[in-house]
XYZ file of C-alpha atoms in Angstrom:
775
model
C 69.990 -18.822 179.743
C 69.230 -15.121 178.995
C 65.771 -13.051 177.878
C 65.094 -10.445 176.278
C 65.884 -8.177 178.666
C 69.363 -9.570 180.189
C 72.488 -7.071 179.390
C 74.740 -7.863 176.857
C 77.867 -7.643 178.850
C 76.833 -10.776 180.765
C 76.419 -12.648 177.676
C 79.035 -11.352 175.452
C 81.500 -10.072 177.834
C 82.167 -5.977 178.421
C 84.130 -5.567 175.453
C 81.651 -6.561 172.581
C 79.163 -5.071 174.857
C 81.060 -1.853 175.034
C 81.202 -1.769 171.424
C 77.431 -2.896 170.324
C 77.057 0.492 172.414
C 78.868 2.855 171.117
C 78.372 1.737 167.627
C 74.767 0.690 167.693
C 73.043 1.506 170.337
C 72.185 -1.731 171.569
C 72.108 -2.473 175.489
C 70.126 -6.137 175.920
C 69.895 -8.863 173.821
C 66.500 -7.643 172.542
C 67.882 -4.663 171.207
C 70.218 -6.911 169.374
C 67.532 -9.530 167.971
C 65.884 -6.093 167.236
C 69.050 -5.379 165.468
C 67.344 -6.624 161.628
C 69.944 -7.630 158.522
C 69.284 -5.182 156.091
C 69.022 -7.823 153.581
C 70.610 -11.484 152.631
C 72.712 -13.342 150.183
C 73.490 -16.694 149.019
C 76.893 -16.745 147.881
C 77.979 -20.716 149.756
C 77.399 -23.503 147.896
C 79.777 -26.335 148.802
C 80.682 -28.297 145.600
C 81.824 -31.129 146.596
C 81.279 -33.955 144.183
C 79.622 -32.402 141.700
C 80.364 -30.069 138.610
C 80.682 -26.077 138.769
C 78.517 -24.289 136.928
C 78.937 -21.598 134.634
C 77.343 -18.223 137.054
C 77.378 -20.314 140.018
C 78.566 -19.060 143.408
C 81.019 -21.745 144.381
C 82.101 -22.600 148.293
C 84.790 -25.666 148.193
C 88.021 -26.909 149.629
C 90.559 -27.427 147.246
C 94.915 -27.965 146.871
C 96.783 -25.338 145.054
C 97.609 -27.659 141.732
C 99.576 -25.070 140.059
C 100.533 -21.546 140.216
C 101.577 -18.924 137.590
C 103.007 -15.171 138.929
C 102.239 -13.409 135.243
C 102.869 -9.343 134.596
C 99.345 -7.790 133.124
C 100.455 -6.684 129.379
C 98.408 -3.806 130.211
C 100.340 -2.601 132.729
C 103.706 -3.435 133.263
C 103.455 -2.974 136.759
C 100.380 -5.414 137.857
C 100.763 -9.123 138.669
C 98.438 -11.652 138.928
C 98.634 -15.118 139.554
C 97.355 -17.872 137.502
C 96.230 -21.145 139.300
C 95.006 -24.352 139.167
C 92.566 -25.630 142.194
C 91.662 -28.899 142.720
C 89.670 -30.999 144.971
C 90.688 -34.389 143.711
C 87.755 -35.130 141.502
C 87.206 -31.739 139.436
C 90.198 -28.884 138.404
C 88.648 -25.325 137.773
C 91.052 -22.160 137.425
C 91.637 -18.284 139.340
C 93.061 -15.328 139.101
C 94.505 -13.285 142.134
C 95.209 -9.706 141.372
C 98.176 -8.361 143.456
C 100.553 -11.635 142.421
C 103.260 -10.261 144.381
C 101.672 -10.113 147.449
C 99.844 -12.789 147.639
C 102.054 -15.195 145.759
C 104.029 -15.366 149.306
C 100.423 -17.370 150.508
C 99.089 -19.124 147.594
C 101.333 -21.860 147.357
C 101.528 -25.045 145.187
C 100.276 -27.812 147.684
C 98.504 -26.257 150.338
C 95.155 -26.460 150.450
C 91.872 -23.476 151.345
C 88.488 -22.643 150.986
C 87.915 -20.896 148.217
C 84.755 -18.961 147.493
C 83.357 -17.155 143.652
C 81.237 -16.950 140.757
C 82.352 -19.282 138.189
C 83.374 -18.013 135.237
C 84.598 -17.917 131.390
C 87.994 -17.427 130.798
C 88.878 -19.145 127.050
C 86.343 -22.143 127.091
C 87.530 -22.808 130.660
C 85.753 -22.324 133.479
C 87.252 -20.077 135.886
C 86.901 -18.278 139.193
C 88.013 -14.251 139.550
C 89.758 -13.231 142.024
C 88.097 -15.194 144.725
C 87.783 -15.276 148.599
C 89.957 -17.331 150.420
C 90.883 -18.808 153.905
C 93.995 -20.559 153.437
C 93.924 -24.122 156.251
C 96.349 -25.948 158.095
C 97.912 -29.523 156.362
C 95.934 -31.069 159.366
C 92.565 -31.743 158.769
C 89.521 -33.791 160.747
C 87.765 -36.143 158.292
C 84.443 -37.841 158.586
C 83.806 -41.316 158.065
C 83.776 -41.264 154.033
C 86.971 -39.475 154.426
C 85.152 -35.627 153.307
C 86.330 -32.689 155.166
C 83.938 -31.602 157.843
C 85.379 -30.192 160.959
C 88.492 -28.174 160.057
C 91.609 -27.121 162.191
C 91.907 -22.972 160.521
C 94.863 -22.192 163.294
C 95.740 -18.990 165.604
C 95.185 -16.984 162.968
C 92.813 -16.398 160.225
C 94.358 -16.116 156.456
C 92.500 -14.985 153.766
C 89.740 -12.301 152.418
C 86.564 -11.110 151.299
C 83.588 -12.720 152.818
C 84.540 -16.492 153.402
C 87.185 -14.922 155.641
C 85.286 -12.943 157.413
C 82.441 -15.756 157.952
C 85.284 -17.604 158.953
C 85.788 -15.207 162.025
C 81.811 -15.381 162.460
C 81.182 -19.026 162.681
C 84.648 -19.760 163.962
C 84.704 -22.284 167.558
C 88.306 -21.429 170.235
C 89.181 -25.016 171.169
C 91.965 -25.996 173.346
C 95.129 -27.204 172.065
C 97.078 -30.287 173.211
C 99.976 -27.349 174.031
C 98.154 -25.794 176.492
C 97.601 -23.171 173.579
C 94.271 -22.638 171.930
C 93.022 -22.505 167.750
C 89.942 -21.935 165.252
C 87.910 -24.851 163.624
C 85.271 -24.382 161.626
C 82.402 -26.018 161.046
C 81.945 -26.332 157.413
C 77.658 -27.247 157.186
C 78.115 -23.070 158.302
C 79.333 -22.362 154.971
C 77.005 -23.827 153.352
C 73.707 -21.728 154.049
C 71.094 -20.660 151.933
C 70.950 -17.150 153.843
C 73.139 -15.547 155.381
C 72.115 -12.464 156.859
C 74.231 -9.095 156.228
C 73.629 -6.213 158.834
C 74.079 -2.506 158.551
C 77.501 -1.439 160.151
C 81.077 0.308 159.907
C 84.555 0.023 159.965
C 84.512 -0.223 163.645
C 81.731 -2.437 163.840
C 81.812 -4.890 160.679
C 78.625 -7.007 159.862
C 80.307 -10.671 160.644
C 80.785 -9.287 163.938
C 76.970 -8.812 164.506
C 76.279 -11.427 163.631
C 78.955 -13.751 166.081
C 77.498 -11.763 168.559
C 73.514 -12.217 167.496
C 74.248 -16.836 167.509
C 76.029 -16.529 170.953
C 72.437 -14.978 172.543
C 70.574 -16.828 170.299
C 72.996 -19.997 171.824
C 71.935 -19.511 174.968
C 68.273 -17.556 174.686
C 65.618 -18.932 176.732
C 62.502 -19.507 174.383
C 60.317 -15.676 174.254
C 57.372 -15.799 175.969
C 54.755 -14.090 172.892
C 52.936 -10.623 174.286
C 50.059 -11.530 171.050
C 47.151 -13.107 172.206
C 47.410 -16.337 170.606
C 43.624 -15.563 168.363
C 44.757 -12.427 166.242
C 48.034 -14.169 165.517
C 45.889 -17.330 164.164
C 43.588 -14.909 162.734
C 46.573 -13.081 160.587
C 48.276 -15.754 160.076
C 51.884 -14.970 162.216
C 54.367 -16.644 163.622
C 55.472 -16.724 167.390
C 57.550 -13.638 168.606
C 59.897 -16.636 169.369
C 60.288 -17.957 165.964
C 60.051 -14.719 164.337
C 63.548 -13.150 166.361
C 65.666 -16.052 165.761
C 64.571 -17.046 161.988
C 65.552 -13.363 160.995
C 69.024 -14.069 161.737
C 69.255 -17.874 160.501
C 66.857 -18.617 158.156
C 66.357 -21.472 155.823
C 65.082 -20.322 152.598
C 63.443 -17.040 151.736
C 60.058 -17.973 153.015
C 60.890 -17.699 156.597
C 62.823 -14.511 156.404
C 58.946 -13.152 154.853
C 57.175 -14.595 157.744
C 59.254 -12.753 160.172
C 59.126 -9.934 158.983
C 55.423 -10.128 158.732
C 55.449 -10.450 162.977
C 58.119 -8.663 163.243
C 56.378 -5.507 161.207
C 53.149 -6.494 162.600
C 55.268 -5.822 166.226
C 56.115 -2.325 165.014
C 53.037 -1.341 164.022
C 50.864 -1.945 167.453
C 53.287 -0.915 169.078
C 53.082 2.549 168.013
C 49.387 2.134 167.505
C 48.797 1.007 171.166
C 50.634 4.255 172.534
C 48.278 6.033 169.776
C 44.942 4.860 171.183
C 46.236 5.630 174.752
C 46.564 8.779 173.968
C 43.476 9.755 172.360
C 41.625 7.467 175.646
C 43.204 9.722 177.889
C 42.301 13.573 175.792
C 38.958 11.785 175.777
C 38.990 12.068 179.705
C 40.073 15.226 179.608
C 38.228 18.247 180.061
C 37.695 21.539 177.807
C 35.871 24.047 177.784
C 32.359 23.775 175.743
C 31.984 26.750 173.650
C 28.867 26.394 171.862
C 28.216 28.591 169.041
C 25.688 31.364 169.202
C 23.340 33.509 166.771
C 24.499 36.711 167.859
C 28.306 37.051 168.127
C 31.269 38.018 166.542
C 31.591 34.511 164.900
C 27.635 35.337 163.297
C 28.386 39.054 162.647
C 31.480 37.576 160.790
C 30.013 35.173 158.406
C 27.187 37.885 157.275
C 29.877 39.733 156.189
C 31.578 37.185 154.191
C 31.948 38.497 150.840
C 32.299 35.195 148.950
C 30.726 31.990 149.160
C 32.120 29.472 151.116
C 33.302 25.697 149.343
C 31.256 23.135 150.233
C 34.158 21.674 151.918
C 34.555 24.723 154.244
C 31.193 24.660 155.503
C 31.507 21.148 155.926
C 34.253 20.872 157.782
C 33.365 24.349 159.297
C 29.813 22.283 161.251
C 32.755 18.912 162.265
C 35.140 21.920 164.102
C 31.851 23.681 165.116
C 30.223 20.544 166.880
C 33.446 19.093 168.567
C 34.330 22.412 169.808
C 30.891 22.432 171.577
C 31.826 19.578 173.228
C 33.412 19.506 176.621
C 36.480 16.878 175.918
C 39.080 18.762 173.918
C 38.888 18.406 170.076
C 41.790 17.068 168.801
C 41.725 17.947 164.830
C 44.888 18.200 162.082
C 43.623 20.210 158.861
C 45.711 19.487 156.328
C 43.932 21.387 152.893
C 45.738 22.049 149.423
C 47.276 25.354 149.544
C 45.168 27.959 148.724
C 42.176 26.060 149.912
C 41.442 27.883 152.395
C 42.047 26.934 155.643
C 42.823 29.818 157.511
C 38.842 31.568 157.130
C 37.733 27.191 158.225
C 40.093 28.285 160.983
C 39.365 32.120 161.591
C 35.811 30.786 162.171
C 36.476 28.047 164.431
C 38.428 30.368 166.973
C 35.443 33.064 166.456
C 32.788 30.220 168.240
C 35.638 30.124 171.088
C 36.079 33.857 171.778
C 32.323 34.347 171.476
C 32.087 31.059 174.483
C 34.641 33.974 175.959
C 37.471 32.314 176.007
C 40.465 32.968 174.067
C 42.583 31.771 171.183
C 45.639 31.176 170.638
C 47.047 30.959 166.791
C 50.656 28.599 166.652
C 53.090 30.389 163.436
C 56.387 29.297 162.386
C 58.241 32.132 161.300
C 57.752 35.815 162.173
C 56.931 37.367 158.068
C 53.925 34.296 158.381
C 53.022 35.277 162.043
C 52.984 39.020 160.940
C 50.993 38.034 157.628
C 47.818 35.997 159.861
C 47.288 38.601 162.013
C 47.237 41.621 159.132
C 45.263 39.626 157.260
C 42.848 38.178 160.302
C 42.218 41.451 160.665
C 41.278 42.406 157.385
C 38.918 39.737 156.893
C 37.721 40.937 159.875
C 37.474 44.008 159.335
C 35.329 46.174 162.841
C 35.187 43.393 163.858
C 38.672 43.059 164.942
C 38.805 46.118 167.388
C 37.414 46.083 170.810
C 38.816 48.149 172.561
C 38.802 51.524 170.087
C 36.675 53.513 170.136
C 33.263 52.971 168.426
C 33.847 48.897 167.996
C 31.112 47.013 168.048
C 29.615 45.454 171.128
C 31.058 42.011 170.121
C 33.982 42.819 168.691
C 37.064 41.307 169.909
C 40.968 41.473 169.676
C 44.120 40.685 168.000
C 47.155 40.522 169.776
C 50.698 39.924 168.131
C 53.534 38.557 169.794
C 56.858 38.281 168.231
C 60.296 37.086 169.761
C 61.906 40.782 168.057
C 59.339 43.039 168.935
C 60.365 46.104 171.851
C 60.114 45.772 175.127
C 57.227 48.552 175.068
C 55.456 46.084 172.339
C 56.079 42.970 173.990
C 54.601 44.340 177.924
C 51.854 45.865 176.135
C 50.645 42.395 174.746
C 51.240 40.150 177.344
C 49.323 42.468 178.949
C 46.423 42.421 176.567
C 46.658 38.258 176.974
C 47.398 38.078 180.371
C 43.655 40.644 180.844
C 41.578 38.849 178.524
C 41.702 41.328 176.404
C 43.064 39.270 173.499
C 41.081 37.072 172.040
C 42.657 36.230 168.736
C 46.579 35.828 170.220
C 49.082 35.422 166.542
C 52.883 34.482 167.666
C 56.128 32.630 167.126
C 57.842 30.470 169.080
C 57.803 33.665 171.849
C 54.552 32.134 173.123
C 55.859 29.246 174.441
C 57.877 31.974 177.005
C 56.900 31.158 180.873
C 56.406 34.430 180.921
C 53.113 34.651 178.604
C 50.228 33.652 180.978
C 46.765 33.607 179.356
C 43.280 34.608 180.724
C 41.292 31.801 179.456
C 42.861 29.906 176.570
C 40.458 27.395 175.064
C 41.602 26.538 171.212
C 45.198 26.532 170.611
C 45.957 26.223 166.346
C 48.926 25.425 165.201
C 49.966 26.739 161.415
C 52.602 24.389 159.085
C 52.673 21.528 162.028
C 55.672 19.595 160.552
C 57.362 22.634 161.371
C 57.150 22.094 165.263
C 58.691 20.185 167.783
C 56.077 18.578 170.272
C 58.045 19.926 173.131
C 56.325 22.942 171.872
C 52.547 22.443 171.333
C 52.761 20.344 174.440
C 53.946 23.473 176.107
C 51.091 25.750 174.593
C 48.222 23.811 175.490
C 49.498 23.500 178.900
C 48.722 26.957 179.391
C 44.965 25.963 179.767
C 43.594 27.254 182.874
C 42.318 25.283 185.675
C 44.175 22.280 184.740
C 41.457 22.413 181.674
C 43.098 21.497 178.493
C 42.055 23.860 175.255
C 41.144 22.660 172.127
C 43.425 21.902 168.876
C 43.467 22.448 165.568
C 46.618 21.143 163.645
C 46.868 22.863 160.197
C 49.278 22.472 156.893
C 49.236 22.598 153.532
C 51.699 19.397 153.304
C 49.603 16.774 151.954
C 49.519 14.279 154.279
C 49.337 10.206 153.032
C 46.803 7.876 155.319
C 48.777 5.991 156.220
C 50.977 8.550 157.883
C 48.223 10.239 158.586
C 47.381 6.789 160.574
C 50.242 6.611 162.789
C 51.984 9.844 162.994
C 49.085 11.872 163.921
C 47.295 9.215 165.055
C 46.138 10.368 167.939
C 43.915 13.116 165.766
C 40.861 12.984 163.300
C 41.627 14.029 160.018
C 40.264 16.816 157.798
C 40.999 17.888 154.525
C 39.500 20.348 152.222
C 40.426 19.017 148.676
C 38.249 22.109 146.389
C 40.287 24.853 145.822
C 37.783 28.311 146.581
C 36.199 30.164 142.823
C 38.029 31.751 140.990
C 41.170 29.425 141.462
C 43.472 28.455 138.824
C 45.936 25.496 138.597
C 49.077 26.435 138.436
C 51.543 25.640 135.769
C 54.670 24.655 135.845
C 57.421 24.519 133.763
C 61.894 23.392 134.898
C 64.665 25.091 132.925
C 67.603 23.137 131.953
C 69.901 26.365 132.953
C 73.198 25.028 132.049
C 72.188 23.672 128.466
C 69.529 26.134 128.195
C 70.641 29.774 129.481
C 68.123 31.678 126.802
C 65.215 30.025 128.827
C 66.151 31.625 131.985
C 66.728 35.221 129.913
C 63.169 34.860 128.806
C 62.244 33.660 132.363
C 62.913 37.028 133.214
C 60.566 38.626 130.384
C 57.791 37.173 131.666
C 58.336 38.820 134.529
C 58.809 41.614 133.091
C 55.923 41.189 131.246
C 53.492 40.593 134.068
C 54.612 43.840 136.154
C 53.682 45.382 132.490
C 50.713 44.498 133.031
C 50.164 44.999 136.497
C 50.914 41.807 138.118
C 54.083 41.035 140.826
C 56.417 38.104 141.350
C 58.817 36.435 143.597
C 62.039 34.824 142.810
C 63.206 32.535 145.457
C 66.868 31.203 146.497
C 67.913 28.210 148.649
C 70.261 30.615 150.437
C 70.814 34.182 151.388
C 74.336 35.433 151.011
C 77.860 35.827 152.165
C 79.359 33.583 154.431
C 76.033 31.454 154.821
C 77.965 29.316 152.968
C 75.778 26.672 149.735
C 73.319 25.194 152.129
C 69.893 26.729 153.311
C 69.378 29.551 155.362
C 70.004 28.932 158.792
C 68.385 31.520 161.426
C 66.707 30.962 164.312
C 63.376 30.537 163.416
C 62.714 32.407 160.253
C 63.805 29.726 157.124
C 62.339 26.546 156.658
C 64.572 23.244 156.647
C 64.137 19.616 154.682
C 65.569 20.447 151.412
C 67.584 17.626 150.236
C 71.150 16.543 150.391
C 73.155 18.401 147.589
C 74.079 15.455 144.493
C 77.506 15.475 144.321
C 79.839 17.528 142.608
C 76.639 20.319 141.636
C 76.878 23.575 140.724
C 77.026 26.788 143.296
C 73.709 28.247 144.450
C 72.616 31.704 143.786
C 72.551 33.840 146.916
C 69.438 36.107 147.384
C 71.897 39.502 148.163
C 73.375 38.436 144.826
C 70.786 37.824 142.517
C 68.815 41.047 144.054
C 71.688 43.071 142.474
C 72.413 41.261 139.790
C 68.411 41.230 138.419
C 68.165 45.056 139.854
C 70.789 46.389 137.552
C 70.428 43.895 134.815
C 67.372 42.086 133.665
C 64.632 43.519 135.948
C 66.518 47.541 136.202
C 63.392 48.244 135.145
C 61.043 47.387 137.765
C 60.680 48.056 141.166
C 62.463 45.415 143.290
C 62.726 44.256 147.142
C 64.717 41.801 149.156
C 63.573 39.729 152.082
C 65.292 36.877 154.274
C 65.065 35.550 157.389
C 68.486 37.264 158.795
C 67.430 40.784 157.671
C 65.528 43.385 161.458
C 61.775 42.224 162.061
C 60.632 45.414 161.169
C 62.850 45.544 157.968
C 61.240 41.477 157.301
C 57.966 43.362 157.808
C 58.262 47.079 155.796
C 59.113 44.662 152.446
C 56.274 42.687 153.389
C 53.690 45.183 153.838
C 54.851 47.185 150.975
C 54.878 43.682 148.651
C 51.497 43.772 149.721
C 50.470 47.426 149.273
C 51.993 47.218 145.205
C 54.747 48.854 146.497
C 57.303 46.602 145.939
C 57.185 44.514 141.672
C 59.482 41.791 142.208
C 60.495 40.120 145.824
C 63.789 38.384 145.673
C 63.494 36.084 149.071
C 64.687 32.657 150.431
C 62.105 30.373 151.459
C 61.088 32.368 154.295
C 57.798 32.967 151.550
C 57.104 29.131 151.812
C 53.919 28.786 153.943
C 50.970 31.875 154.558
C 52.254 34.251 152.887
C 49.336 35.316 150.446
C 49.648 38.768 147.855
C 47.103 37.541 145.054
C 48.659 40.504 142.377
C 51.520 37.408 142.739
C 50.941 35.620 139.447
C 54.862 34.474 138.183
C 57.331 32.846 141.052
C 60.776 31.877 139.660
C 62.412 29.400 141.987
C 66.781 29.905 141.379
C 68.481 26.386 142.066
C 65.544 24.440 142.080
C 66.954 20.670 142.677
C 67.683 22.140 146.356
C 64.420 22.120 147.447
C 62.377 18.910 148.428
C 59.181 18.046 146.502
C 56.825 19.441 149.370
C 58.862 22.410 149.294
C 58.271 23.421 145.770
C 54.793 22.810 145.868
C 54.514 24.654 148.981
C 56.240 27.906 146.929
C 54.572 28.039 144.020
C 50.621 28.107 145.683
C 51.995 31.272 146.292
C 51.729 32.788 142.776
C 47.751 32.467 140.905
C 45.996 33.608 143.851
C 43.865 35.838 143.075
C 41.606 35.499 139.367
C 45.114 35.323 136.863
C 47.386 32.532 136.197
C 49.898 31.780 137.860
C 53.007 30.343 136.538
C 55.865 28.764 138.941
C 59.457 28.379 137.221
C 62.235 26.266 138.082
C 65.514 26.428 137.010
C 68.396 24.368 137.966
C 71.476 24.166 136.059
C 71.828 20.295 136.837
C 72.105 17.919 134.049
C 68.209 17.014 133.316
C 69.495 13.484 133.404
C 69.970 13.800 137.113
C 68.198 12.241 139.733
C 66.996 15.917 141.228
C 65.864 16.478 137.680
C 64.081 14.122 137.210
C 62.364 14.922 140.439
C 61.844 18.356 139.596
C 59.910 17.282 136.703
C 57.094 15.165 138.830
C 56.364 18.172 140.406
C 56.147 19.984 137.091
C 54.044 17.626 135.820
C 51.051 17.404 138.759
C 49.307 20.233 141.048
C 47.563 16.919 143.138
C 49.310 17.597 146.733
C 48.556 14.172 148.009
C 50.345 12.991 144.846
C 53.688 14.772 145.124
C 53.379 13.683 149.186
C 53.410 9.424 148.065
C 56.248 10.784 145.901
C 58.256 13.119 148.454
C 57.844 10.145 151.031
C 58.942 7.704 148.825
C 62.092 9.453 148.050
C 62.782 10.214 151.724
C 61.606 7.143 153.552
C 60.115 6.905 156.919
C 63.958 7.866 158.978
C 62.424 11.503 157.411
C 58.972 11.051 158.206
C 60.085 10.603 162.148
C 62.487 12.793 161.958
C 64.550 15.630 163.686
C 60.687 17.106 163.978
C 58.627 14.476 165.108
C 61.477 11.893 167.144
C 64.792 12.425 166.507
C 64.892 8.817 165.562
C 65.581 7.233 162.743
C 65.400 3.828 163.929
C 61.749 3.483 164.994
C 60.269 1.446 161.875
C 63.131 -0.580 160.859
C 61.216 -3.043 158.910
C 57.481 -1.493 158.971
C 56.622 0.595 155.861
C 54.722 3.402 156.348
C 54.232 4.013 152.442
C 54.308 0.214 151.987
C 52.074 -1.802 154.989
C 48.917 0.700 154.819
C 46.887 -2.773 155.636
C 49.617 -3.577 158.702
C 49.012 -0.843 160.017
C 45.020 -0.532 159.832
C 44.922 -3.613 161.500
C 47.308 -2.616 164.011
C 45.134 0.417 164.641
C 42.389 -1.706 165.015
C 43.380 -4.793 167.714
C 44.666 -1.369 169.411
C 41.702 0.605 169.594
C 40.025 -2.259 170.634
C 42.517 -3.442 173.226
C 43.204 -0.173 174.770
C 39.231 0.260 175.013
C 39.184 -2.695 177.063
C 41.916 -2.101 179.176
C 43.830 1.548 179.020
C 46.546 0.679 181.414
C 47.013 -2.839 179.352
C 47.204 -3.661 183.227
C 45.701 -6.793 182.049
C 48.194 -7.544 178.917
C 51.428 -6.905 179.962
C 52.944 -8.666 177.162
C 52.083 -5.942 175.420
C 52.915 -3.342 177.760
C 56.535 -4.626 177.665
C 56.051 -4.916 173.789
C 55.368 -0.830 173.001
C 58.569 -0.148 175.504
C 61.115 -2.923 173.718
C 60.301 -2.279 169.882
C 59.942 1.527 170.175
C 62.652 3.499 170.743
C 62.950 5.896 174.400
C 62.842 9.212 172.622
C 59.886 7.833 170.181
C 58.021 7.414 172.966
C 58.091 10.187 174.215
C 57.309 12.306 171.088
C 53.847 10.269 171.087
C 53.214 10.605 174.621
C 53.387 14.537 174.379
C 52.417 15.278 171.009
C-alpha cells in the first residue's frame, strides 16, 4: 500500500518514475495525483445490440466482412479501404485512408475493436478512418456469449485513441507456454469520462493515466486535513474522494465536485502562508515614526503649489497612522498613471525623515531612478539642500545611487548613506549590493513592484538597524484586480488612488492599421509636427533598439521592460528605434529637434537626453520602453507607439500615461502592421476603447492567465495554480482567506493542524513557498 508521500519508484518502478520526474517533476504519489487532467472526453460507448445513431461516438467489437481497396478520384496516388463491419446484429461501413499501408492489417475475416463518430455516406451509416485495435481469433465469452474480456496478444496492433487506451488499461497475464499476453476488460471502454492529461512526445496522456491507475490501486485512504465542519459548511467532498474521482469520474458532476474541493485546497494553501506572513510581520519591531508640526514634512505641505486630491489626503492619513506604529507598515499603493502616487510617497518619506530615520526608494531603471531624484529635489526645493550653505535647518538630502555612476560618485553616495547625511536615497538594483550600508533605514519604497523579484525587496528590507524591520510601501501604476491583490500581494494592505489630479484630461487613443492605411501613419507624423509647432512635445516608442538585437524586446541589464506578448506567427518585422530615429529625422520630422533614448546608451548620455527632453530642448523623443514608468514631462502631449501589437495591455496603458500630464489633451496613436482581423489588433482596440486601468488589468489577466501572473518575477513557476483561477474564483479565494486568517490567529504555527501544515507544502511547489515566505 502507499500514501501521498510514497516515492513513485516504489509503486511504478524506476523507469516509469524517472520518466515522470524528468518530464513533469513528479516524485511522489501525491505529486502524480495532483497532476490533474486538463480535460475529459466521452468518446467510447459500446454498441452492444443497439443500432448506431448518426453523430454518435461508438466503440464496438466487429468482424471485417468485406474489404475493397480503391483509388481516390482526385489523387490517383492516394488509396483508401472501403470496409464492411458487422457485429452479428448490425452492419456499418468504414473508410480507412492510406489503403496500401493498411491492407495487410485490415483483412476480411479478422476481428477488431473499432471506435469513431457515426457519419452518413449516400444515405448509409459509416465510420471515417476510425480508431481500431486488431484482436486475435480467440476470445473469452461470458455465459450469454458476449465478449467482456479479450486477449490482445503480445503486441497491440492498432491506431488512434482506442489503441492508446488499450495500452493504458491492458493487463499483462502469463501464458501457459511461459510467455505473457495483454488482456483487455471491455468495461474499461464503456466509461463516460476519460481523462486527458497535459502530455508531450516523451510521455503521452494514456501512459500518465496508466500510472495514475496503478497508484490509485494501492493508495491507502487519504486522511483529510480539512476540519469536518468546514467541509460541511462549504459543501465540499473529502480529499480522498476528490483525488480519486478527479482521475476516474463517472460523470461531469463528479468532476466538478472534485475540482471544487481541490480548488479550495489550493486557495487555502496560499492564504495560510499569507496569513502566517501577516502575523509574523505584525510581531516584528519597526521604528515608530510619528508626524511632527515643525519638521520638513510640515514645511513641504506649506509650500505645495496645488491642493491634494481627496484620495491623496485620505491615503496620506492612512500611511501616517501606520508609520507611527511600532510594527512594520506593509502597504501596496496602487493608482492610475498620473494619479499622484509619488507625492503621497514623498510625504510618507518626510514623516520618516522627521523621526530621524532614512528612506530608500527602489526604482527599476536608471532613467527612472534619475528622474525620481530630479523630481523629488524639484518638489522639495530648498528643503532638499541639507549640508549646503544657507539650507533650512530642517532640510534633508536626496542621494542617488546607480550601477553606472563613476567610482568617485559612488564612493561619495555610499558615504552619505552610511553616515546618515542622506535622508532619502534613490537608486536601482545598486542599492541591494552588500557594500551599501544604511545608517538607520526606516522606510523602503518600491516603485513598480512587478519589475522586481521578491529577493530584491527582501534584501533591501534586511538593511534595517539592530534587527528592526523598516516599513514597506510598494507602489504600482498597473492596476491590480482584487483577487490578485488578495493572493499575490495578500500579505500587504491595499490603498488605491482612483482620481486624477485636477486639470488632467483623459487620454484619447486610436489604432492605425499601418499596412492598410499608410496615409494614416503620415497623418500621425503630421500631428506631431503640429503639436511641436504649438510648443509641445512627443514620444515615438519602438519595441526594440536595433543593431543585432533581433526582432524581440530590448535585452538590457536593468533599463528595459519585460512582458510583451509573443508575436503572432508570420508577424511582420518590427521597426527598431535607431532606424526610426534616423528615418524620421531625415524625413517626416526633419524640421523638429529629435532625440534617441534606449537602455544601451551610457548612463551619462541617457541622463543628458532625458534632461534635455524635460527641459524642452528636444521636441520628439524616439525611445524604447525605457520611458514606460515614472518619466514625467508635462509638456508631452502625443505618443506614437510603433509595432504596438508587440506590447502587452498593461504596458500600453503605462506607456500612454506619459502624455497629457500637463494642461493639454493627451493623444496616443498605436500603429500595427497586422491585419485588423488579428487577435493582437483586437487587443489594441480594447486598449484604445477605455482609460480604465482596472478594466484593462482584467483583460490582461484574462489573456495571460495565472501562469504569467505568478511568473518569473513573482514565483518562477507556472504550476502553482492548477485548478484555481484568480480571475474566475474570487468567492473561493475570499472564503479561503477568511478561514486561513481564523486558523492562523488561533494557531500561528499550525501545530494543532498538522494536516493543514502538510497540505501547504504538498499543494504548493517549493519555489512558490519560498516566494511567499520572502515577500
